[in-house]
Short mmCIF file of C-alpha atoms in Angstrom, two decimals:
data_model
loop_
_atom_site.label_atom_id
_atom_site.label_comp_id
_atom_site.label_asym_id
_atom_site.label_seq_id
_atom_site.Cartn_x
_atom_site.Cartn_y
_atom_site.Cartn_z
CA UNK A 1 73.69 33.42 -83.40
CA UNK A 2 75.62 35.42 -85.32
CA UNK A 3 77.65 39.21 -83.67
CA UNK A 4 75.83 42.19 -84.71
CA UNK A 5 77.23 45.23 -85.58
CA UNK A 6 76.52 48.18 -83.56
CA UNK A 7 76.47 52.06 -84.15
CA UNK A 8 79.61 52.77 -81.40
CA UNK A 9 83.09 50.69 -80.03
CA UNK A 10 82.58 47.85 -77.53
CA UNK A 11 84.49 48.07 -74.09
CA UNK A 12 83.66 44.66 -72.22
CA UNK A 13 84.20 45.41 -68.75
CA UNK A 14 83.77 41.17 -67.80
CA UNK A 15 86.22 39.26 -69.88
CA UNK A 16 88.01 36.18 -68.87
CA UNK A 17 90.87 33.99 -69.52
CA UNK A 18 92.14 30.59 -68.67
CA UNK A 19 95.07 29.92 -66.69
CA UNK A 20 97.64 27.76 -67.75
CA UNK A 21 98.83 24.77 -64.74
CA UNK A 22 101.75 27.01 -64.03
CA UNK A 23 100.50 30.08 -63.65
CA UNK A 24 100.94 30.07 -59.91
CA UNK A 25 103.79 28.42 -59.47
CA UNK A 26 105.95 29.44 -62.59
CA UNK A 27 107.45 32.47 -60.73
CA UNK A 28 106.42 31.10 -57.17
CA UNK A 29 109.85 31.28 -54.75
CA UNK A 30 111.25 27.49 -54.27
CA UNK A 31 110.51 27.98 -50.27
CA UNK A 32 106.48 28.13 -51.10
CA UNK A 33 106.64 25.36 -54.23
CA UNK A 34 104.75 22.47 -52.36
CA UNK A 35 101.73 24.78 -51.65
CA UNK A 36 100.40 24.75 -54.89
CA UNK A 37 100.37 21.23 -56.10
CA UNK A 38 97.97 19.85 -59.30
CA UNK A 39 97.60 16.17 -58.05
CA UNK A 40 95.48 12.64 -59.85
CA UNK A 41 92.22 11.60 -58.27
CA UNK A 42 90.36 8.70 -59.72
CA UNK A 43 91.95 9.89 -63.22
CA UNK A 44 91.38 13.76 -63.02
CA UNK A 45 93.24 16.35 -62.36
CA UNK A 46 92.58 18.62 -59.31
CA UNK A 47 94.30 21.62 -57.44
CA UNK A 48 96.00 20.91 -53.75
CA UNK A 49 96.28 23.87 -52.02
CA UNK A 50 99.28 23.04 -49.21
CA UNK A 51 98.01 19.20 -49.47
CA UNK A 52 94.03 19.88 -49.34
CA UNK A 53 92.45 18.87 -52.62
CA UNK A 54 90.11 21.89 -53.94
CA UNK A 55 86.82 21.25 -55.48
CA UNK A 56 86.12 25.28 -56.02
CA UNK A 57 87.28 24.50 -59.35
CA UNK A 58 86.32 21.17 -61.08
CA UNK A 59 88.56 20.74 -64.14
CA UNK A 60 91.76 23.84 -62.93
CA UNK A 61 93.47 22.80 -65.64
CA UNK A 62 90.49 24.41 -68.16
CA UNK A 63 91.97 21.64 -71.23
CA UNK A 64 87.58 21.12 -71.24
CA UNK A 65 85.44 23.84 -70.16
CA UNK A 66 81.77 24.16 -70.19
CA UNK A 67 80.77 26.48 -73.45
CA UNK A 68 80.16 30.36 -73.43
CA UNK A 69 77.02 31.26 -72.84
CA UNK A 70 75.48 27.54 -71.49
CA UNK A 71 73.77 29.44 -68.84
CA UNK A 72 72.20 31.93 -70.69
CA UNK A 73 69.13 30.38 -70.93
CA UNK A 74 68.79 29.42 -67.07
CA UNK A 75 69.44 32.76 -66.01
CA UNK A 76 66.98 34.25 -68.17
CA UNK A 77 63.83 31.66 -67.81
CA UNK A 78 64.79 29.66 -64.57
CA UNK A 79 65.30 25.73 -64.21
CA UNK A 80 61.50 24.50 -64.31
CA UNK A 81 62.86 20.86 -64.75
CA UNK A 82 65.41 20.99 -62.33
CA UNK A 83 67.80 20.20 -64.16
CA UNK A 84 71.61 19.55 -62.34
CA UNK A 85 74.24 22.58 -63.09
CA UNK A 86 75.95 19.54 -65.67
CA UNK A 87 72.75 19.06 -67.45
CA UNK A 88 72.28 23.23 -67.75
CA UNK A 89 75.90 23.21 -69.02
CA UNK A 90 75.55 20.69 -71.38
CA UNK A 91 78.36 19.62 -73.73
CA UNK A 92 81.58 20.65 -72.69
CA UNK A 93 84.14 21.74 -75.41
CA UNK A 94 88.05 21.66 -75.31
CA UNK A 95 89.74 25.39 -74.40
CA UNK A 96 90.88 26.98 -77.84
CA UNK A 97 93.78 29.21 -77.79
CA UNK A 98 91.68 32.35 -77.58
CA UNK A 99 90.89 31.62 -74.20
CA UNK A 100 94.83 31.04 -73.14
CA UNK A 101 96.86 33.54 -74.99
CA UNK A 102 96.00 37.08 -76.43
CA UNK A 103 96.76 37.24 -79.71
CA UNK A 104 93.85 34.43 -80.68
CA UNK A 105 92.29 36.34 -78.12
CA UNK A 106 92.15 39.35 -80.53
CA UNK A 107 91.14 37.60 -83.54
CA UNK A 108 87.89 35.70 -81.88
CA UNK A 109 87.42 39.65 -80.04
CA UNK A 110 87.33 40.73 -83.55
CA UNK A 111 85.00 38.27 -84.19
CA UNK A 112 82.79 38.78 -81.39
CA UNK A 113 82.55 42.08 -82.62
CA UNK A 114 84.17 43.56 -79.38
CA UNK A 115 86.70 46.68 -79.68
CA UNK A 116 88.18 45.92 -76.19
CA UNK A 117 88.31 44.25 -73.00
CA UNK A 118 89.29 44.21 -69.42
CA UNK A 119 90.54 40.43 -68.66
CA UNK A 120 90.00 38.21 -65.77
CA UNK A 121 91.73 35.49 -64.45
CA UNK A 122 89.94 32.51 -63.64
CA UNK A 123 91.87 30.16 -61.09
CA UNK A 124 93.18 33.33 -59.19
CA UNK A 125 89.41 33.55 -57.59
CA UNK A 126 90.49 30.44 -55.20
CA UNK A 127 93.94 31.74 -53.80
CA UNK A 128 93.32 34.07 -51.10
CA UNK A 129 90.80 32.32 -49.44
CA UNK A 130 92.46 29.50 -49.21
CA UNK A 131 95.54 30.73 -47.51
CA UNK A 132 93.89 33.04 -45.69
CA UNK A 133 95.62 32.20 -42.29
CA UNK A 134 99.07 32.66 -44.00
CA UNK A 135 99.47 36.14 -45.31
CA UNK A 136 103.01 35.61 -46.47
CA UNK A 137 102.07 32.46 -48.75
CA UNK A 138 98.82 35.08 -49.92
CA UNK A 139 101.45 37.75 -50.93
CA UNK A 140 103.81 34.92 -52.89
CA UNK A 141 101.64 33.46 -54.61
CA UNK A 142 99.70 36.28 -55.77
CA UNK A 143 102.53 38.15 -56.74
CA UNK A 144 103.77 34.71 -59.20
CA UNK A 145 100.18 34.86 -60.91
CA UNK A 146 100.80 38.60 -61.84
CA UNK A 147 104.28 38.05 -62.85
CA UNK A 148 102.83 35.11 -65.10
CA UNK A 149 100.20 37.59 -66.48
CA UNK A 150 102.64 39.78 -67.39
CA UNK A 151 104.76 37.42 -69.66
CA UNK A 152 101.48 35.48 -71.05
CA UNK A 153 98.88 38.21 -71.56
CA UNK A 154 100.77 41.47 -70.65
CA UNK A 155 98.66 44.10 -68.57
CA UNK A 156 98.21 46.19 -71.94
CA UNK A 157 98.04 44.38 -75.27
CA UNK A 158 97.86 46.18 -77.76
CA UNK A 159 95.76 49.01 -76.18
CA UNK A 160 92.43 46.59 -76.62
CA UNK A 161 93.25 43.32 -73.90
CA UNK A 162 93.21 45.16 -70.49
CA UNK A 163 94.44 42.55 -67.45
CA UNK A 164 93.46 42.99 -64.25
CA UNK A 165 96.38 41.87 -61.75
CA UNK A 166 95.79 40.72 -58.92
CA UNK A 167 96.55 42.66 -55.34
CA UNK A 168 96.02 41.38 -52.05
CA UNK A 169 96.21 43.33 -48.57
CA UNK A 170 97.27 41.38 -45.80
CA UNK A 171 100.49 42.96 -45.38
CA UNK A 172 100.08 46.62 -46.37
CA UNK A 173 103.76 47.08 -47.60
CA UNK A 174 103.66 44.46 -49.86
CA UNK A 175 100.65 45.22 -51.66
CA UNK A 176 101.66 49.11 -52.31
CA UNK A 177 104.90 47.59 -53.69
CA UNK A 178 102.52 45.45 -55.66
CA UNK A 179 100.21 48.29 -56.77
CA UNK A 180 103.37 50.40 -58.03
CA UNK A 181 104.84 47.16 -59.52
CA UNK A 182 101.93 46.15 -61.63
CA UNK A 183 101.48 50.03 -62.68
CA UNK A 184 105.31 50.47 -63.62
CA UNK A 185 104.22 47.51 -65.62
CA UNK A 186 101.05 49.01 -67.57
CA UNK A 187 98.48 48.02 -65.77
CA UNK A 188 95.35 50.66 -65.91
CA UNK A 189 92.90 48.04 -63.27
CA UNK A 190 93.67 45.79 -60.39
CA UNK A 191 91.50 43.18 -59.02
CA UNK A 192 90.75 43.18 -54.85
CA UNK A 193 88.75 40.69 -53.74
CA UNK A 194 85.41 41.46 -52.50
CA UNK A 195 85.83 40.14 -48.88
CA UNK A 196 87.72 41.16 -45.56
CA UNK A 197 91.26 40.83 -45.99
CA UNK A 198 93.40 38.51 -43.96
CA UNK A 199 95.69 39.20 -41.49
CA UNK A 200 98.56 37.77 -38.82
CA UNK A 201 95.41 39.13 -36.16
CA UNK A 202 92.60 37.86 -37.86
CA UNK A 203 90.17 39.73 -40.88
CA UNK A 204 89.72 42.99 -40.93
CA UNK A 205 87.76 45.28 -43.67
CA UNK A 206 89.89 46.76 -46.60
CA UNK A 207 87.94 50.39 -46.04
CA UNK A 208 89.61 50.54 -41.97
CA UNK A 209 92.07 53.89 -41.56
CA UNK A 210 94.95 50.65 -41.46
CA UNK A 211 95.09 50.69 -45.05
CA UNK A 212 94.75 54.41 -46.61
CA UNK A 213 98.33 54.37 -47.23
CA UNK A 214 97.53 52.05 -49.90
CA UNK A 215 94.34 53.53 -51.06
CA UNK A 216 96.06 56.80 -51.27
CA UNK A 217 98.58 55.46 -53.99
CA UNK A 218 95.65 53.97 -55.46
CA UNK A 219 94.24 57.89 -56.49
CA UNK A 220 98.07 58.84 -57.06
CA UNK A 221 98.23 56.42 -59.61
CA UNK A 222 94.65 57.01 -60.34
CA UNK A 223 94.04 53.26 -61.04
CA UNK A 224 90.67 51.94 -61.34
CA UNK A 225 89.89 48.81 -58.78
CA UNK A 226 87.66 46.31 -59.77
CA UNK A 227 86.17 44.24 -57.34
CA UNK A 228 84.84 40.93 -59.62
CA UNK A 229 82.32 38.29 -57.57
CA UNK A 230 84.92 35.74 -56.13
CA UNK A 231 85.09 33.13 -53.12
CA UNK A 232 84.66 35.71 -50.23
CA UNK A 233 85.01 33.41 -47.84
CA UNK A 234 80.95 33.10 -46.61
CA UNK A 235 80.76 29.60 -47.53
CA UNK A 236 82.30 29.23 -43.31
CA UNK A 237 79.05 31.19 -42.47
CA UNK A 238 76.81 28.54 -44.75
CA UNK A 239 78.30 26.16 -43.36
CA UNK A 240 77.55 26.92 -39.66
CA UNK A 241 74.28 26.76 -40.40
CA UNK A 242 74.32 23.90 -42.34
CA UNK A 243 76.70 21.84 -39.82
CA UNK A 244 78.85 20.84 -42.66
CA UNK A 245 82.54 21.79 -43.86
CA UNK A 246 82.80 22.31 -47.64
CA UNK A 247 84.56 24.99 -49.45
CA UNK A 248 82.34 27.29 -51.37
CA UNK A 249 81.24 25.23 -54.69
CA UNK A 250 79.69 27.65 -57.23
CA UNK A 251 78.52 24.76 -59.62
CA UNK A 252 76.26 22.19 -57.28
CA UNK A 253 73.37 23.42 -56.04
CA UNK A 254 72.73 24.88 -52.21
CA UNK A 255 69.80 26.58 -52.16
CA UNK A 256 70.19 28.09 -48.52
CA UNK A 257 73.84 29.39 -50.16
CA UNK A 258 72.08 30.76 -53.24
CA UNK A 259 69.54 33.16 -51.34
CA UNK A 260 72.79 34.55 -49.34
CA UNK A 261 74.89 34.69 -52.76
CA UNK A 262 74.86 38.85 -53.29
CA UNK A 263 75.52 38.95 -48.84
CA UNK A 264 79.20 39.38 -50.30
CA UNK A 265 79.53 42.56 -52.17
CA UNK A 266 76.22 43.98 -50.07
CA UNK A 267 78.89 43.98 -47.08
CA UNK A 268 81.82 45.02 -49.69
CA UNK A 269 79.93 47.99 -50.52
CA UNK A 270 78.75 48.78 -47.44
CA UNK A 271 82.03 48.46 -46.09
CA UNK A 272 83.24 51.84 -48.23
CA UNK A 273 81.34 53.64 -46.04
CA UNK A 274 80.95 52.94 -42.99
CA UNK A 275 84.11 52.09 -42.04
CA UNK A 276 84.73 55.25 -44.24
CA UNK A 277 87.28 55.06 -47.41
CA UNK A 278 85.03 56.48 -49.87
CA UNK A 279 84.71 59.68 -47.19
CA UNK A 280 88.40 60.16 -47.02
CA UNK A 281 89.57 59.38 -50.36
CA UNK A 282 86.10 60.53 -52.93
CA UNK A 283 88.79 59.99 -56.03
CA UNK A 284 88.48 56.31 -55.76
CA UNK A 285 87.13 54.63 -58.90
CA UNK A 286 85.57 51.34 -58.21
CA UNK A 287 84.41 48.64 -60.24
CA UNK A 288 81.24 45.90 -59.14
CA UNK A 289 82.02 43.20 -61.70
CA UNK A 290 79.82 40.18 -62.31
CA UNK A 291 77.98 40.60 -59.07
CA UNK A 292 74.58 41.49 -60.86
CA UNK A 293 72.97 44.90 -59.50
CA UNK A 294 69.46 43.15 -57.56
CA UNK A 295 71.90 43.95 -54.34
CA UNK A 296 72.09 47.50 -54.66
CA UNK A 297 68.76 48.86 -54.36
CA UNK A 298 67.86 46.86 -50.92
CA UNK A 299 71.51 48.23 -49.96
CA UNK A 300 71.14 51.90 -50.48
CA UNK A 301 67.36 51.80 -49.05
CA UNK A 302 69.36 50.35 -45.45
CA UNK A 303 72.32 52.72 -45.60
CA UNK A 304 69.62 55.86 -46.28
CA UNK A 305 68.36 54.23 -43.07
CA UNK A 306 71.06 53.87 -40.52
CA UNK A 307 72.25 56.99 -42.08
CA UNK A 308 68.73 58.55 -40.83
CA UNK A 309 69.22 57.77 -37.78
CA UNK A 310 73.27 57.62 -37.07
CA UNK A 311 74.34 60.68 -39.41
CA UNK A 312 77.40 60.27 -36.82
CA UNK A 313 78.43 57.02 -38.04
CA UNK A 314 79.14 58.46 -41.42
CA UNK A 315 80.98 61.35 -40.13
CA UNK A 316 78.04 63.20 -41.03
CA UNK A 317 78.69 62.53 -44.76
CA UNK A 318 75.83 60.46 -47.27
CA UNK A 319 77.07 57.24 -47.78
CA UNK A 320 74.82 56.82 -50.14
CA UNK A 321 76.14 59.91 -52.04
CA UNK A 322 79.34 58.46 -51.58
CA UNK A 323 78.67 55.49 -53.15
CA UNK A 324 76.64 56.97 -55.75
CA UNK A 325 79.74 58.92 -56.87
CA UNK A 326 82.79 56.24 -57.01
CA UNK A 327 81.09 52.61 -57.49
CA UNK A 328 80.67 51.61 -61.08
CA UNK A 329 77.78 48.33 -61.45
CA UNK A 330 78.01 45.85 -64.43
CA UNK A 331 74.40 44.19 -63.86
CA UNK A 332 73.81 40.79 -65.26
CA UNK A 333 71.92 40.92 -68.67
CA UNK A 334 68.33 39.41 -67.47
CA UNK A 335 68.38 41.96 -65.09
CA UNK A 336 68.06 45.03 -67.68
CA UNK A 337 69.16 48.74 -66.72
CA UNK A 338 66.43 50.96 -66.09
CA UNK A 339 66.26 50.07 -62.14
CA UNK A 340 70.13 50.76 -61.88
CA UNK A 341 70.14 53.77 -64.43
CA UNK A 342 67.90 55.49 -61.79
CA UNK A 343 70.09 54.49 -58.62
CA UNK A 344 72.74 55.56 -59.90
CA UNK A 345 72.86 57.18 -63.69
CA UNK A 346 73.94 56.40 -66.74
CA UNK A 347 76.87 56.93 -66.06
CA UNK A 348 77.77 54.08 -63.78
CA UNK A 349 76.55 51.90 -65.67
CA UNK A 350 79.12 49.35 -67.20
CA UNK A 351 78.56 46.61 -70.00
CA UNK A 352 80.07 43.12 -69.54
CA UNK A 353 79.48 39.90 -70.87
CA UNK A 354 81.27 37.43 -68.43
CA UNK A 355 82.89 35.87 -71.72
CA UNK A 356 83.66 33.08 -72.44
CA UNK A 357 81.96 31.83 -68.90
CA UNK A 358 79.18 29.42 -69.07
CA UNK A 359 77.28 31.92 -67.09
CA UNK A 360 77.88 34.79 -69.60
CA UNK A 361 76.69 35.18 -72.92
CA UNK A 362 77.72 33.53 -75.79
CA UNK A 363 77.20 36.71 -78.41
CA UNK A 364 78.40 39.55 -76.44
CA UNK A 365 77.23 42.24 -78.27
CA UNK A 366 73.49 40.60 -76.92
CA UNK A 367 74.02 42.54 -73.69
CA UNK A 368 72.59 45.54 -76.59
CA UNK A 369 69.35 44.36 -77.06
CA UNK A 370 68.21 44.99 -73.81
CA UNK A 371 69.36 48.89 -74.29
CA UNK A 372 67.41 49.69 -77.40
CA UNK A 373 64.72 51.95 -75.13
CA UNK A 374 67.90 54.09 -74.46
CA UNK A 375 69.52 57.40 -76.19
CA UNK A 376 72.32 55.83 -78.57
CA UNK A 377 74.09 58.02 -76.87
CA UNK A 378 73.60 56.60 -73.19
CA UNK A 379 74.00 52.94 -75.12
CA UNK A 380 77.49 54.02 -75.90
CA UNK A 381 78.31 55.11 -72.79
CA UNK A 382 77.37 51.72 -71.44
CA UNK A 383 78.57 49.38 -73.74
CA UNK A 384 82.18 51.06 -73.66
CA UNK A 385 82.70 54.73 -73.36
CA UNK A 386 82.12 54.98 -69.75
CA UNK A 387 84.97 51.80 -68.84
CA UNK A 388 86.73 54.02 -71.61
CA UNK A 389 86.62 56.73 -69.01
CA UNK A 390 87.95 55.18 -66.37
CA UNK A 391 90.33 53.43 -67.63
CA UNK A 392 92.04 56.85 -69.36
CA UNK A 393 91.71 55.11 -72.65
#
């Protein structure tokens, strides 16, 4: 398959790259060194998160990866056959230095035919979850990744690689000294995880009065937040029901976990407003990334709903309004648009390509085809100008 060219600039709002073995322990204070360990089992190399061998991740030090795009055709027809998640993958392929550093990053974009980018990390997704009962070690080690980011990939490169740092919330001082740190520093996105944030007391949601201090700075610095499809911690619900212990493992097959899979950002979202953030601060620019859009629909009909019937819940404000106005949806390519165009516009619609996941797409610029029924002009505002927007770009 080779990139097409297309009539406007391409703003992929679902890039990632692949972290280097240091990356969260380069900058990591000597007094936390020992939690992040990479450690030899049966010949491989796997992650040890203070001494408990992760699976989340099979291969974290991504020297092999599975190939862009080996999904594609599972998403899109189903697994008839099925086939295991390493026969869908396929052949595996050694990580090329587009995927580690930005400059070959740049020349394989310009390949791909993609103007520009906002950039994921990969390993990060595993950290907070984790460590959840240790908000200190969260805070640490979080704040080494970004200062790792900064040296390999920069948080602006070039005005076309856009990284997304990484801020946690457990302790709300340190992550508005984050926020303004990875601003001073040129970032226009940070990445929140989609889940309730830990705390010395237990979880508590992100969108709870406790935190608009932070959230506040957020609209000072009028800073988009992405929320990308991560380990939000559910996998302890699964496995109540299941009687069993494991971490969440996105590539083995759990059926009963794979009909709860979207339960994450349905409660993230819902979260905005009933617990009220989106009321009290409307200037918030938020992100879905790589969560699909099937959720939404099912999500709004509910909150229209309780809202129906509890106006006072909401402060006697719309949630659905609310979130009709600040959250931004990249849905997955077999989806299409036209469901999501009329939940929420045009205008919150947001292309992205998951690249170079084996779950994305392998030809970015693919994520077009399924826009041809459009304007050119609302294409254009999907496949770049509206990230373009909210980025100030």
């Amino acid at each position: 398959m080779t990139a097409i060219s297309l009539p406007y600039p391409l703003f992929d709002a679902d890039n990632h790259l692949y972290e280097t073995e240091d990356s969260l322990t380069k900058y990591l204070p000597d007094k936390y060194k020992k939690a992040i360990q990479y450690v030899q089992v049966n010949g491989r190399t796997k992650i040890a998160v203070r001494g408990h061998i992760s699976e989340y991740i099979p291969n974290p030090t991504f020297e092999v990866v599975a190939r862009p795009g080996a999904m594609e055709d599972y998403f899109k027809n189903g697994n008839p056959e099925g086939k295991s998640k390493r026969e869908i993958f396929g052949k595996s392929m050694k990580a090329v230095p587009a995927f580690r550093e930005p400059g070959a990053r740049l020349a394989l974009m310009d390949e791909l035919r993609v103007d520009r980018s906002l950039m994921f990390p990969t390993l990060a997704s595993l950290v907070e979850e984790r460590m959840r009962d240790d908000p200190e070690l969260i805070h640490a080690v979080v704040h080494a990744l970004n200062e790792w980011l900064l040296e390999a990939w920069g948080f602006n490169y070039e005005n076309r690689i856009f990284t997304t740092p990484v801020i946690s919330l457990p302790i709300l001082d340190k992550a508005i000294e984050e926020l303004d740190w990875v601003v001073a520093n040129g970032a226009k996105a940070i990445l929140v995880r989609p889940a309730p944030v830990p705390g010395f007391q237990g979880p508590r949601s992100f969108a709870l009065p406790e935190f608009d201090p932070f959230w506040k700075r957020v609209v000072e610095h009028d800073i988009l937040v992405a929320m990308h499809s991560s380990d939000s911690g559910y996998s302890r619900f699964d496995a109540e029901w299941e009687g069993s212990k494991t971490e969440m493992l996105p590539f083995q097959t759990n059926a009963f976990r794979m009909v709860n899979e979207w339960r994450p950002v349905q409660d993230t979202v819902a979260s905005w407003v009933c617990h009220g953030a989106l009321f009290r601060f409307p200037e918030l620019k938020l992100a879905i990334i790589e969560s699909g859009s099937a959720w939404l629909k099912p999500l709004l009909e509910t909150l229209t709903d309780v809202y129906k019937k509890a106006p006072e819940g909401f402060g006697m404000q719309d949630p659905v309004a609310a979130i009709k106005k600040s959250i931004h949806v990249s849905p997955f390519y077999e989806e299409g648009v036209t469901e999501l165009i009329d939940l929420v516009g045009v205008d919150r619609v947001l292309f992205g390509s998951d690249y170079p996941h084996p779950e994305g797409l392998a030809e970015p610029t693919h994520f077009a085809d399924m826009l041809t029924h459009l304007p050119v002009e609302d294409q254009a505002k999907i496949m770049g100008g509206n990230l373009a927007r909210l980025l100030g770009v």
